[in-house]
Coordinates of C-alpha atoms and ligand atoms in Angstrom, one line a residue:
M1 CA 10.5 10.6 -7.5
T2 CA 11.3 7.0 -7.8
E3 CA 9.7 5.0 -10.6
L4 CA 8.4 1.5 -10.8
K5 CA 9.9 -0.1 -14.0
L6 CA 8.8 -3.2 -15.7
K7 CA 11.9 -5.5 -15.7
E8 CA 10.4 -8.5 -17.3
Q9 CA 7.1 -9.9 -18.4
G10 CA 6.4 -13.6 -19.2
N11 CA 3.7 -16.1 -19.5
G12 CA 1.6 -15.4 -16.4
Y13 CA 3.9 -13.0 -14.6
S14 CA 5.1 -9.4 -14.5
L15 CA 8.3 -8.4 -12.7
G16 CA 8.8 -4.8 -11.6
E17 CA 11.6 -3.0 -9.9
I18 CA 11.8 0.2 -7.8
G19 CA 15.4 -0.3 -6.4
A20 CA 16.6 -0.1 -2.9
L21 CA 13.9 1.1 -0.4
S22 CA 16.6 3.1 1.4
C23 CA 16.8 5.3 -1.7
F24 CA 13.1 5.4 -2.4
A25 CA 11.3 8.7 -2.4
G26 CA 7.7 9.7 -3.4
K27 CA 5.0 7.3 -4.3
V28 CA 4.5 4.7 -7.0
F29 CA 1.5 2.6 -8.0
A30 CA 1.9 -0.9 -9.4
K31 CA -1.5 -1.7 -11.1
D32 CA -0.7 -0.4 -14.5
V33 CA 2.9 -1.5 -14.6
L34 CA 2.3 -5.0 -13.4
N35 CA -1.3 -5.4 -14.9
L36 CA -2.9 -6.0 -11.5
T37 CA -6.5 -6.9 -11.8
S38 CA -7.8 -7.4 -8.3
M39 CA -5.9 -4.9 -6.2
E40 CA -3.8 -1.7 -6.3
L41 CA -0.4 -1.8 -4.6
S42 CA 1.7 1.2 -3.9
V43 CA 4.8 2.1 -2.1
G44 CA 5.0 5.5 -0.4
S45 CA 7.8 7.4 1.3
L46 CA 7.6 10.6 3.3
A47 CA 10.7 12.5 4.4
A48 CA 11.2 13.6 8.0
G49 CA 8.5 16.2 8.7
E50 CA 6.6 15.5 5.5
A51 CA 2.8 14.8 5.4
V52 CA 0.4 13.7 2.7
P53 CA -1.1 17.0 1.6
F54 CA -4.7 15.9 1.5
V55 CA -7.3 13.8 3.3
H56 CA -9.2 11.1 1.4
S57 CA -11.5 8.2 1.7
H58 CA -12.6 5.5 -0.8
K59 CA -15.8 4.5 -2.4
Q60 CA -15.4 0.7 -2.2
N61 CA -11.7 -0.2 -1.4
E62 CA -10.3 -1.0 2.0
E63 CA -6.6 -0.3 2.4
V64 CA -3.9 -2.0 4.3
Y65 CA -0.7 -0.1 5.1
F66 CA 2.4 -2.1 6.1
I67 CA 5.0 0.1 7.6
I68 CA 8.4 -0.8 6.2
S69 CA 10.5 1.8 8.0
G70 CA 10.3 4.8 10.3
Q71 CA 7.4 6.1 12.3
G72 CA 4.3 8.2 11.6
V73 CA 0.8 9.0 12.5
F74 CA -2.4 8.1 10.6
T75 CA -5.3 10.5 11.2
L76 CA -8.4 8.4 10.8
D77 CA -11.7 10.4 11.0
G78 CA -9.9 12.9 13.2
K79 CA -8.3 10.3 15.6
D80 CA -4.5 10.1 15.6
V81 CA -3.0 6.5 15.5
E82 CA 0.7 6.2 15.9
V83 CA 2.5 3.6 13.8
K84 CA 6.1 2.4 13.4
E85 CA 8.2 -0.1 11.4
G86 CA 6.5 -3.5 11.3
D87 CA 3.0 -2.3 12.0
I88 CA 0.1 -3.2 9.7
I89 CA -3.1 -1.1 9.7
R90 CA -6.3 -1.8 7.9
I91 CA -8.6 1.1 7.1
T92 CA -12.2 0.7 5.9
P93 CA -13.3 2.6 2.7
M94 CA -15.3 5.4 4.3
V95 CA -12.8 6.5 6.9
K96 CA -11.3 9.9 6.1
R97 CA -7.5 9.4 6.3
T98 CA -4.2 11.1 6.0
N99 CA -0.7 10.4 7.3
K100 CA 2.5 12.0 8.2
N101 CA 6.1 11.2 9.1
T102 CA 6.8 11.9 12.8
G103 CA 10.3 10.4 12.9
S104 CA 13.7 11.6 12.0
G105 CA 14.3 9.2 9.1
A106 CA 12.2 8.2 6.0
F107 CA 8.7 6.8 6.7
V108 CA 8.2 4.1 4.1
Y109 CA 5.1 2.0 3.6
L110 CA 3.4 -0.5 1.3
C111 CA -0.3 0.1 0.7
V112 CA -2.6 -2.5 -0.7
Q113 CA -6.2 -1.6 -1.7
A114 CA -8.9 -4.0 -2.7
K115 CA -12.6 -4.0 -2.9
E116 CA -14.0 -4.6 0.6
N117 CA -15.7 -8.0 1.1
S118 CA -14.5 -9.2 -2.3
L119 CA -12.1 -11.9 -1.1
E120 CA -13.7 -15.3 -1.8
Q121 CA -10.8 -17.7 -1.3
C122 CA -7.3 -17.4 0.1
V123 CA -4.3 -19.4 1.3
M124 CA -5.1 -23.1 1.2
S125 CA -8.7 -22.7 0.1
D126 CA -7.3 -21.1 -3.1
A127 CA -3.9 -22.7 -3.5
V128 CA -3.6 -25.7 -5.8
V129 CA -0.5 -27.6 -4.5
E130 CA 1.4 -29.6 -7.2
Q131 CA 3.6 -32.5 -6.4
Ligands
ZN201 ZN1 -6.3 5.6 -0.4

């Protein structure tokens, strides 16, 4: 399994490294390594024919999966939804979910989870642009 390593930490930032995604295998979570406070971020990779071996839902966090490479199927409350590289899927907390690789190569995805309805500001309503 690939690891997320803390490369550098400075005043107001944490820099992690997992290496080339083409060599990535398994799943890593970033919250503890990077000291995330408002979200969890993970990278997952399933080999050809591999499936997540459980179904789960969440108590309060929505999830967004961004498919980086390959193709797969998310089963959401029993409904199969096909996804492929470049797709982004949001799943609300209560939906029972699992996913599997349906392609011939690695199925790699980024998953962000954050408390549903907690976003108060974003993009230009939160950015403070300096000259
Ligand atoms: Zn989850």
